[in-house]
Coordinates of C-alpha atoms in Angstrom, one line a residue:
M1 CA -36.5 -1.9 80.9
L2 CA -32.7 -1.9 80.5
R3 CA -32.7 -5.7 80.2
K4 CA -35.2 -5.4 77.3
I5 CA -33.1 -2.9 75.6
F6 CA -29.9 -5.0 76.0
I7 CA -31.7 -8.1 74.7
K8 CA -33.1 -6.1 71.7
Q9 CA -29.6 -4.8 70.8
Q10 CA -28.0 -8.2 71.3
F11 CA -30.7 -9.7 69.0
Q12 CA -30.0 -7.0 66.3
F13 CA -26.3 -7.6 66.5
K14 CA -26.8 -11.4 66.2
L15 CA -29.1 -10.7 63.3
K16 CA -26.4 -8.6 61.5
I17 CA -23.8 -11.4 62.1
S18 CA -26.2 -13.9 60.9
T19 CA -27.0 -11.8 57.8
L20 CA -23.2 -11.5 57.0
S21 CA -22.7 -15.2 57.4
D22 CA -25.7 -15.8 55.1
Y23 CA -24.1 -13.4 52.6
R24 CA -20.8 -15.3 52.7
V25 CA -22.6 -18.6 52.2
S26 CA -24.9 -17.3 49.4
N27 CA -22.2 -15.0 47.9
K28 CA -24.6 -12.0 47.9
S29 CA -23.2 -8.6 47.3
L30 CA -22.1 -6.3 50.2
T31 CA -23.6 -3.4 48.4
S32 CA -27.1 -4.3 49.7
L33 CA -25.9 -3.6 53.2
A34 CA -23.4 -0.9 52.8
S35 CA -23.8 2.8 52.4
P36 CA -23.8 4.3 48.8
K37 CA -20.1 5.2 49.1
M38 CA -19.2 1.8 50.5
S39 CA -21.3 0.2 47.7
V40 CA -19.2 2.0 45.0
L41 CA -16.0 1.0 46.7
A42 CA -17.0 -2.6 46.9
A43 CA -18.0 -2.6 43.3
M44 CA -14.7 -1.2 42.2
M45 CA -12.9 -3.8 44.3
E46 CA -14.8 -6.5 42.6
L47 CA -14.0 -5.0 39.2
V48 CA -10.3 -4.9 40.0
L49 CA -10.3 -8.5 41.4
N50 CA -12.3 -9.9 38.5
N51 CA -10.8 -7.8 35.7
L52 CA -7.1 -7.4 36.5
T53 CA -6.1 -7.2 32.9
M54 CA -8.5 -4.5 32.1
A55 CA -7.4 -2.5 35.2
L56 CA -3.7 -2.8 34.1
V57 CA -4.5 -1.7 30.6
F58 CA -6.4 1.3 32.0
L59 CA -3.5 2.2 34.3
V60 CA -1.0 2.0 31.4
V61 CA -3.2 4.1 29.2
L62 CA -3.7 6.6 32.0
I63 CA 0.1 6.9 32.6
L64 CA 0.8 7.3 28.9
L65 CA -1.9 9.9 28.5
L66 CA -0.6 11.9 31.5
R67 CA 2.9 11.7 30.1
Y68 CA 1.7 12.9 26.7
L69 CA -0.2 15.8 28.2
Q70 CA 2.6 16.8 30.5
P71 CA 3.8 20.3 29.5
S72 CA 7.1 20.2 27.5
P73 CA 10.1 22.3 28.6
Y74 CA 10.9 22.7 24.9
S75 CA 9.5 24.8 22.1
L76 CA 9.3 23.9 18.5
P77 CA 8.5 25.5 15.1
P78 CA 4.9 25.2 13.9
M79 CA 3.7 21.7 13.5
P80 CA 1.1 20.2 11.2
A81 CA -2.1 18.7 12.5
W82 CA -2.6 15.0 13.2
N83 CA 0.3 14.5 15.6
I84 CA -0.9 11.1 16.8
P85 CA 0.2 10.2 20.4
Y86 CA 3.3 7.9 20.2
L87 CA 3.2 7.7 16.5
G88 CA 3.5 11.3 15.6
H89 CA 3.0 12.5 12.0
I90 CA 3.1 9.0 10.6
R91 CA 0.7 10.0 7.8
F92 CA 3.7 11.7 6.1
L93 CA 5.4 8.3 5.9
M94 CA 2.5 6.6 4.3
D95 CA 3.0 8.0 0.8
A96 CA 4.1 5.0 -1.4
K97 CA 5.4 7.1 -4.2
T98 CA 7.4 9.9 -2.6
M99 CA 9.2 10.7 0.6
G100 CA 6.4 13.1 1.6
E101 CA 8.3 16.2 0.3
K102 CA 5.3 17.7 -1.4
M103 CA 3.1 17.1 1.7
Y104 CA 5.7 18.9 3.9
L105 CA 5.8 21.8 1.4
K106 CA 2.0 22.1 1.5
A107 CA 2.1 22.0 5.3
S108 CA 4.8 24.7 5.3
K109 CA 2.6 27.0 3.2
E110 CA -0.5 26.3 5.3
L111 CA 1.4 27.2 8.5
K112 CA 3.0 30.2 6.7
S113 CA 6.4 29.2 8.0
S114 CA 9.6 28.5 6.1
Y115 CA 10.5 25.9 8.6
I116 CA 8.2 23.4 10.3
A117 CA 8.6 20.6 12.9
V118 CA 7.2 17.0 12.7
K119 CA 7.5 14.1 15.0
F120 CA 7.9 10.4 14.2
G121 CA 7.6 8.2 17.3
K122 CA 9.8 9.9 19.8
Q123 CA 12.0 11.6 17.2
Y124 CA 11.5 15.4 16.5
V125 CA 12.5 16.6 13.1
V126 CA 12.9 20.2 12.0
M127 CA 12.5 20.9 8.3
P128 CA 13.8 24.1 6.6
H129 CA 12.1 24.9 3.3
K130 CA 14.3 27.8 2.3
F131 CA 17.9 27.9 1.2
E132 CA 18.8 30.7 3.7
D133 CA 17.5 28.5 6.7
L134 CA 19.3 25.5 5.4
K135 CA 22.6 27.3 5.0
E136 CA 22.3 28.9 8.5
A137 CA 21.7 25.5 10.1
F138 CA 24.3 23.5 8.3
T139 CA 27.1 25.9 8.4
S140 CA 26.9 26.3 12.1
D141 CA 28.1 23.8 14.8
Q142 CA 24.5 23.2 16.0
F143 CA 23.7 20.4 13.6
I144 CA 26.9 18.5 12.8
Y145 CA 25.9 15.2 14.5
H146 CA 24.8 12.1 12.7
G147 CA 22.7 10.5 15.4
E148 CA 22.2 6.8 16.0
N149 CA 23.3 4.9 12.9
I150 CA 21.4 1.8 12.1
I151 CA 22.6 -0.7 9.5
G152 CA 20.6 -3.8 9.1
G153 CA 18.9 -3.3 12.5
I154 CA 22.3 -3.0 14.3
T155 CA 23.3 0.2 16.0
I156 CA 26.8 1.0 15.0
N157 CA 29.3 3.9 15.3
S158 CA 31.7 3.3 12.5
G159 CA 32.8 4.6 9.1
L160 CA 32.3 8.2 7.9
F161 CA 29.0 8.6 9.8
H162 CA 30.6 9.1 13.2
D163 CA 30.1 12.0 15.6
G164 CA 32.5 14.0 17.7
Q165 CA 36.2 13.4 17.6
R166 CA 35.9 10.1 15.8
W167 CA 34.0 11.7 13.0
K168 CA 36.5 14.6 12.7
A169 CA 39.5 12.2 12.6
H170 CA 37.9 10.1 9.9
R171 CA 36.7 13.0 7.7
R172 CA 40.1 14.7 8.0
F173 CA 41.8 11.5 7.0
A174 CA 39.4 10.7 4.1
L175 CA 39.8 14.3 2.7
H176 CA 43.6 14.0 2.8
A177 CA 43.7 10.5 1.5
L178 CA 41.3 11.1 -1.4
R179 CA 43.1 14.3 -2.3
D180 CA 46.5 12.5 -2.3
L181 CA 45.0 9.8 -4.5
G182 CA 44.1 12.4 -7.1
L183 CA 40.5 13.4 -6.2
G184 CA 39.8 16.5 -8.2
K185 CA 43.1 16.3 -10.1
S186 CA 44.2 15.0 -13.5
R187 CA 45.2 11.7 -12.0
I188 CA 41.7 10.6 -11.3
E189 CA 40.4 12.4 -14.4
G190 CA 42.6 10.0 -16.5
K191 CA 40.9 7.0 -14.8
I192 CA 37.5 8.4 -15.5
Q193 CA 38.4 9.0 -19.1
L194 CA 39.6 5.4 -19.5
E195 CA 36.4 4.1 -17.9
S196 CA 34.2 6.3 -20.1
Q197 CA 35.8 4.9 -23.2
K198 CA 35.2 1.4 -22.0
L199 CA 31.6 2.4 -21.3
V200 CA 31.3 3.8 -24.9
K201 CA 32.6 0.5 -26.3
L202 CA 30.2 -1.5 -24.2
I203 CA 27.3 0.6 -25.4
A204 CA 28.4 0.3 -29.0
S205 CA 28.5 -3.5 -28.7
L206 CA 24.7 -3.4 -28.1
N207 CA 24.2 -2.3 -31.7
G208 CA 21.3 -0.1 -30.9
E209 CA 19.3 -2.9 -29.2
P210 CA 17.1 -1.8 -26.3
T211 CA 18.8 -2.0 -22.9
E212 CA 18.1 -1.0 -19.3
T213 CA 20.7 1.5 -18.2
I214 CA 21.0 0.6 -14.4
I215 CA 23.6 -2.1 -14.8
I216 CA 25.8 -0.5 -17.4
L217 CA 26.0 2.8 -15.7
N218 CA 26.5 1.3 -12.2
T219 CA 29.3 -0.8 -13.7
A220 CA 31.2 2.2 -15.0
V221 CA 30.7 4.4 -12.0
S222 CA 31.5 1.6 -9.5
N223 CA 34.8 0.8 -11.2
I224 CA 36.0 4.4 -10.4
I225 CA 35.4 3.7 -6.7
C226 CA 37.1 0.3 -7.1
T227 CA 40.1 2.0 -8.7
M228 CA 40.4 4.5 -5.8
V229 CA 39.7 2.0 -3.0
F230 CA 41.3 -1.3 -4.2
G231 CA 43.8 0.1 -6.7
H232 CA 42.4 -1.8 -9.6
R233 CA 39.2 -2.0 -11.8
F234 CA 37.1 -5.0 -12.6
E235 CA 36.3 -6.3 -16.0
Y236 CA 32.6 -5.9 -16.7
E237 CA 31.9 -9.6 -16.9
D238 CA 33.7 -10.4 -13.6
T239 CA 31.4 -12.6 -11.5
L240 CA 32.4 -11.1 -8.2
F241 CA 32.0 -7.6 -9.5
K242 CA 28.6 -8.3 -10.9
R243 CA 27.5 -9.7 -7.5
L244 CA 28.8 -6.5 -5.9
L245 CA 26.7 -4.4 -8.2
Q246 CA 23.7 -6.5 -7.6
I247 CA 24.0 -6.1 -3.8
L248 CA 24.5 -2.4 -4.1
N249 CA 21.4 -2.1 -6.3
E250 CA 19.3 -4.2 -3.9
N251 CA 20.4 -2.2 -0.9
T252 CA 19.6 1.1 -2.5
N253 CA 16.4 0.3 -4.2
K254 CA 14.8 -2.3 -1.8
H255 CA 16.3 -2.5 1.7
M256 CA 17.7 0.9 2.8
R257 CA 14.4 2.8 3.0
P258 CA 12.6 0.3 5.2
V259 CA 15.6 0.2 7.5
F260 CA 15.6 4.0 7.4
L261 CA 12.0 4.1 8.6
S262 CA 12.8 1.9 11.5
K263 CA 15.2 4.7 12.7
F264 CA 12.2 6.9 13.3
L265 CA 9.7 4.2 14.2
P266 CA 11.8 1.7 16.3
F267 CA 8.9 -0.5 17.2
L268 CA 8.8 -1.7 13.5
K269 CA 12.0 -3.8 14.3
Y270 CA 10.1 -5.9 16.8
L271 CA 7.2 -6.9 14.6
P272 CA 7.1 -10.5 13.2
G273 CA 9.0 -11.2 10.0
D274 CA 11.5 -8.9 8.3
L275 CA 9.2 -5.9 7.8
T276 CA 12.1 -3.5 7.9
H277 CA 14.3 -5.6 5.6
A278 CA 16.9 -5.5 8.3
K279 CA 17.9 -9.1 8.0
R280 CA 18.2 -9.0 4.3
L281 CA 20.3 -5.8 4.4
K282 CA 22.6 -7.3 7.0
Q283 CA 23.0 -10.5 4.9
N284 CA 24.1 -8.3 2.0
V285 CA 26.5 -6.2 4.1
D286 CA 28.0 -9.3 5.5
E287 CA 28.4 -10.9 2.1
I288 CA 30.3 -7.8 0.8
K289 CA 32.5 -8.0 3.9
T290 CA 33.4 -11.6 3.6
Q291 CA 33.5 -12.1 -0.1
I292 CA 35.1 -8.8 -1.3
L293 CA 36.4 -6.5 1.5
E294 CA 38.2 -9.0 3.8
P295 CA 40.1 -10.6 0.9
E296 CA 41.1 -7.2 -0.5
I297 CA 42.2 -5.9 2.9
K298 CA 44.2 -9.1 3.6
R299 CA 45.9 -8.8 0.2
H300 CA 46.8 -5.2 0.9
I301 CA 48.2 -6.0 4.3
E302 CA 50.5 -8.7 2.8
K303 CA 51.9 -6.4 0.1
Y304 CA 51.9 -3.2 2.0
D305 CA 54.8 -0.9 1.1
P306 CA 55.0 2.5 2.9
D307 CA 56.7 4.0 -0.1
N308 CA 54.0 3.0 -2.6
I309 CA 50.6 4.1 -1.4
D310 CA 48.3 3.4 -4.4
D311 CA 44.8 3.4 -3.0
F312 CA 42.5 4.1 -0.1
I313 CA 43.2 0.8 1.7
D314 CA 46.9 1.4 1.5
A315 CA 46.4 4.9 3.0
F316 CA 44.2 3.6 5.8
I317 CA 46.8 0.9 6.7
Q318 CA 49.4 3.5 6.8
E319 CA 47.3 5.6 9.1
I320 CA 46.8 2.6 11.4
K321 CA 50.5 2.2 11.7
K322 CA 51.1 5.9 12.1
L323 CA 48.7 6.3 14.9
K324 CA 49.7 3.3 16.9
D325 CA 50.2 4.1 20.6
T326 CA 48.5 7.5 20.2
D327 CA 45.1 8.9 21.4
E328 CA 43.6 8.4 18.0
E329 CA 44.6 4.8 17.6
I330 CA 41.1 3.6 18.7
Y331 CA 39.6 5.4 15.6
F332 CA 41.5 3.4 13.0
N333 CA 41.4 -0.4 12.8
D334 CA 40.3 -3.1 10.3
E335 CA 36.6 -2.9 11.2
E336 CA 36.6 0.9 10.7
L337 CA 38.3 0.4 7.4
M338 CA 35.6 -1.9 6.1
W339 CA 32.9 0.6 7.2
N340 CA 34.7 3.4 5.5
I341 CA 34.9 1.4 2.2
E342 CA 31.2 0.5 2.4
D343 CA 30.3 4.2 3.0
L344 CA 32.4 5.2 -0.1
F345 CA 30.7 2.6 -2.3
F346 CA 27.2 3.6 -1.2
A347 CA 27.8 7.4 -1.5
G348 CA 29.9 7.1 -4.7
T349 CA 28.1 4.7 -6.9
D350 CA 24.3 5.0 -6.9
T351 CA 24.2 8.8 -6.6
T352 CA 26.2 9.4 -9.8
S353 CA 24.7 6.5 -11.8
T354 CA 21.2 7.6 -10.9
T355 CA 22.0 11.2 -12.0
L356 CA 23.2 9.8 -15.3
R357 CA 20.0 7.8 -15.7
W358 CA 17.9 10.9 -15.2
L359 CA 20.1 12.8 -17.7
L360 CA 19.5 10.1 -20.4
L361 CA 15.8 9.9 -19.6
C362 CA 15.5 13.7 -20.0
M363 CA 17.3 13.5 -23.3
I364 CA 14.6 11.1 -24.5
R365 CA 11.8 13.4 -23.2
Y366 CA 13.4 16.6 -24.5
P367 CA 14.9 15.7 -27.9
D368 CA 15.5 19.4 -28.8
V369 CA 17.6 19.7 -25.7
Q370 CA 19.5 16.6 -26.7
D371 CA 20.2 17.9 -30.2
K372 CA 21.5 21.2 -28.7
V373 CA 23.8 19.4 -26.2
R374 CA 25.3 17.2 -28.9
A375 CA 25.8 20.1 -31.3
E376 CA 27.6 22.1 -28.6
I377 CA 29.9 19.0 -27.9
L378 CA 30.7 18.3 -31.5
D379 CA 31.4 22.0 -32.2
A380 CA 33.7 22.3 -29.2
I381 CA 35.7 19.1 -29.1
G382 CA 34.7 17.2 -32.3
P383 CA 33.5 13.5 -32.7
D384 CA 36.8 11.8 -31.8
R385 CA 38.7 13.4 -28.9
P386 CA 37.6 12.2 -25.5
P387 CA 36.3 15.0 -23.3
T388 CA 38.3 16.5 -20.5
M389 CA 37.5 18.7 -17.6
Q390 CA 39.1 21.6 -19.4
D391 CA 36.2 21.4 -21.9
K392 CA 33.7 22.5 -19.2
K393 CA 34.3 26.2 -20.0
L394 CA 33.4 25.4 -23.7
L395 CA 30.2 23.5 -22.8
S396 CA 28.1 26.0 -21.0
Y397 CA 24.8 24.6 -22.2
T398 CA 25.8 21.1 -21.4
Q399 CA 26.6 22.2 -17.8
A400 CA 23.3 24.0 -17.6
V401 CA 21.4 20.8 -18.6
I402 CA 23.2 18.8 -16.0
C403 CA 22.3 21.3 -13.3
E404 CA 18.7 21.6 -14.4
V405 CA 18.2 17.8 -14.3
Q406 CA 19.7 17.8 -10.8
R407 CA 17.3 20.5 -9.8
M408 CA 14.2 19.0 -11.3
H409 CA 14.9 15.5 -10.2
T410 CA 16.3 15.7 -6.7
L411 CA 17.8 12.4 -5.7
T412 CA 17.3 13.0 -2.0
P413 CA 14.3 15.3 -1.6
L414 CA 14.7 15.5 2.2
G415 CA 18.4 15.9 2.0
S416 CA 21.1 14.8 4.4
I417 CA 19.8 14.4 7.9
H418 CA 21.9 16.1 10.6
Y419 CA 21.2 16.1 14.4
S420 CA 21.6 18.5 17.3
S421 CA 23.7 17.5 20.3
D422 CA 22.4 15.5 23.3
Q423 CA 21.7 18.9 25.0
P424 CA 18.8 21.3 24.3
T425 CA 19.6 23.5 21.4
K426 CA 18.6 27.1 20.8
W427 CA 17.6 27.8 17.2
K428 CA 15.7 30.7 15.7
G429 CA 14.2 31.5 19.1
Y430 CA 13.1 27.9 19.8
T431 CA 14.5 25.5 22.3
L432 CA 14.8 22.2 20.5
P433 CA 14.9 18.9 22.4
P434 CA 18.2 16.9 22.6
N435 CA 19.1 15.0 19.4
T436 CA 16.6 16.8 17.2
A437 CA 17.0 15.8 13.6
L438 CA 17.2 18.5 10.9
S439 CA 16.1 17.4 7.5
P440 CA 16.0 20.1 4.8
N441 CA 13.2 19.9 2.2
V442 CA 15.6 20.1 -0.8
Y443 CA 12.7 19.5 -3.1
A444 CA 11.1 22.7 -1.8
I445 CA 14.4 24.6 -2.1
H446 CA 14.8 23.4 -5.7
H447 CA 11.2 24.4 -6.5
D448 CA 11.1 27.7 -4.5
E449 CA 8.9 30.1 -6.5
D450 CA 10.5 33.0 -4.7
H451 CA 13.8 32.2 -6.3
W452 CA 13.2 30.1 -9.5
E453 CA 11.1 31.4 -12.3
Q454 CA 8.5 28.8 -13.2
P455 CA 10.2 26.2 -11.1
Y456 CA 8.1 23.2 -12.4
Q457 CA 9.2 23.8 -16.0
F458 CA 12.3 22.2 -17.4
N459 CA 14.5 25.1 -18.5
P460 CA 18.3 24.7 -18.7
N461 CA 18.6 28.4 -19.7
R462 CA 18.0 29.4 -16.1
F463 CA 21.7 28.5 -15.6
I464 CA 22.9 30.6 -18.5
G465 CA 24.1 34.1 -17.7
P466 CA 23.6 37.3 -19.7
D467 CA 26.9 36.7 -21.4
G468 CA 25.8 33.3 -22.7
K469 CA 28.1 31.4 -20.3
F470 CA 27.2 28.9 -17.6
Q471 CA 26.1 30.6 -14.4
K472 CA 26.3 28.7 -11.1
D473 CA 23.4 29.1 -8.6
D474 CA 24.0 28.4 -4.9
H475 CA 20.3 27.5 -4.4
L476 CA 21.1 24.2 -6.2
V477 CA 22.1 22.1 -3.2
T478 CA 22.6 18.7 -4.8
F479 CA 25.6 18.0 -2.5
S480 CA 24.3 19.8 0.6
V481 CA 26.3 22.5 2.4
G482 CA 28.3 22.8 5.5
K483 CA 30.6 20.5 7.5
R484 CA 28.6 17.4 6.6
S485 CA 28.5 18.1 2.9
C486 CA 29.2 15.3 0.4
L487 CA 32.8 14.1 0.7
G488 CA 33.0 13.1 -2.9
E489 CA 31.4 16.1 -4.5
S490 CA 34.3 16.9 -6.8
L491 CA 34.5 13.3 -7.9
A492 CA 30.8 13.1 -8.6
R493 CA 30.8 16.3 -10.6
M494 CA 33.8 15.0 -12.7
E495 CA 32.2 11.6 -13.3
T496 CA 28.8 13.1 -14.2
F497 CA 30.3 15.5 -16.7
L498 CA 32.8 13.2 -18.4
F499 CA 30.5 10.2 -18.7
F500 CA 27.5 12.2 -19.9
V501 CA 29.6 14.1 -22.5
A502 CA 31.2 10.9 -23.8
I503 CA 27.8 9.3 -24.3
M504 CA 26.2 12.3 -26.0
Q505 CA 29.3 12.7 -28.2
N506 CA 28.9 9.1 -29.6
F507 CA 25.3 8.2 -29.4
H508 CA 21.8 9.4 -30.1
V509 CA 19.5 8.4 -27.2
K510 CA 15.9 7.4 -27.8
K511 CA 13.2 5.1 -26.6
P512 CA 12.6 1.7 -28.3
K513 CA 10.0 2.0 -31.1
N514 CA 7.2 0.0 -29.4
D515 CA 7.9 1.0 -25.8
P516 CA 5.8 3.6 -24.0
I517 CA 7.3 7.0 -23.3
P518 CA 9.1 6.7 -20.0
T519 CA 7.6 8.7 -17.1
L520 CA 9.3 11.6 -15.4
E521 CA 7.9 10.5 -12.1
G522 CA 10.5 9.1 -9.7
K523 CA 10.6 5.7 -8.2
L524 CA 10.8 5.6 -4.4
G525 CA 13.9 4.2 -2.8
I526 CA 16.7 5.5 -0.6
L527 CA 17.3 7.7 -3.7
I528 CA 14.6 8.9 -6.1
G529 CA 15.5 7.4 -9.5
P530 CA 13.7 6.8 -12.7
Y531 CA 11.3 3.9 -13.1
P532 CA 12.8 1.0 -15.1
H533 CA 12.8 1.7 -18.8
R534 CA 14.7 0.7 -21.9
V535 CA 16.9 2.9 -24.0
C536 CA 18.3 2.6 -27.5
F537 CA 21.8 4.0 -28.2
E538 CA 22.2 4.8 -31.9
K539 CA 25.9 5.3 -32.9
I540 CA 26.5 8.7 -34.5

């Protein structure tokens, strides 16, 4: 009996071995012999072995999803919907005509919060929509950093966009140097008056023929920066000067915005081609360096006289020599000088010339305002005497028009971006992640219905007080506020006033007879400027 049982078990064992052997030969699935659990396991093993790529993709997606769903140790202001994983609120960047300022304002109203948070890629951005929140943030030490600076796809830490001690050293130097060179004083006023008269002669030479205003206004404004930086102006027909203006115009209107977007969406830099315009921007920057800045710096070094400091380059060379063998020596060198100069040209040329273009466009669109401005100018200073800054107190309505144009047509609707430190930051009861950007919606502040009466109507009289005199309004934040406010604010105000008054004093501005009425919609770039249009200047 035992022998029969043993033989039966041995036969069953051999049968199983034989079956397994047959399986290996015939490549049949193990699942037909295994338990249900073993069958599932075997199937998964086969899936992994046969679909390794799919498994890896699944694993990566799972890890990313788990990371995305992981609770954050930070808290943020209200956020709009459609925060897409790893892309964030990319829909706000898809507007081809604006910087998204109107969409942010709409989101702020829907969320019933004067400040909101959005996310682009990994970057969190907090957006104040009220003047009080902007002032609180920018006058504190919480948002005084500039963050990673990208020029032409290259991360740099140079010029006036530093952080920390380097930034403090450069801003302190620039303020002192520009002040000593006459910024805000009669010395620089005289240079602007000279340039404004040359601009008037250039416009008069057109004999009322239609012209685009970009080049002629950029020419005049850039020459003021050239005078302060290089110690000399250029003739308007100078080939090198015309190339400088062309590059500055290309960078502002074509290249800077795509590069700016790559700051928030870094993966764009790695896509095929030059989608972010980084290569073209870098080529332009390098050309300015090699063709203009390096020769100018070399000339200044060769003729340097410590007793005769005429311009910004002289002052910087003096600072390099002064700080030699000190702790701040590393902050001042030839490379830093070039970045400082490029920063001054970028900040000091297109902003003022674009403001002037908006002013002239509004004079075409509001001819009654133009007539009133000219009447005030001719009544106060006459047709012949060049305007001075002393005339401002006599030209209240003209000042009001300038301010209203700056309010209605905000050049930088999302303001100047500041960053928190590399540590978590407490702000309004929230705990913000390190390096959070703070970008004020200046458009919203300039159109705040709680402050401005009928904010979407053009009305210069909102800047006229009960006594009929010009009345300043702090809610007009054209030049930002706080420690990162515009370095050249006084220069820009002086240029805008003197150039505009000189043009209105001498010319009637109108559109060409057969041209369409130019639109008041802005053209998207790193600044919001008018769309190209032609202007006729009729001599008075």
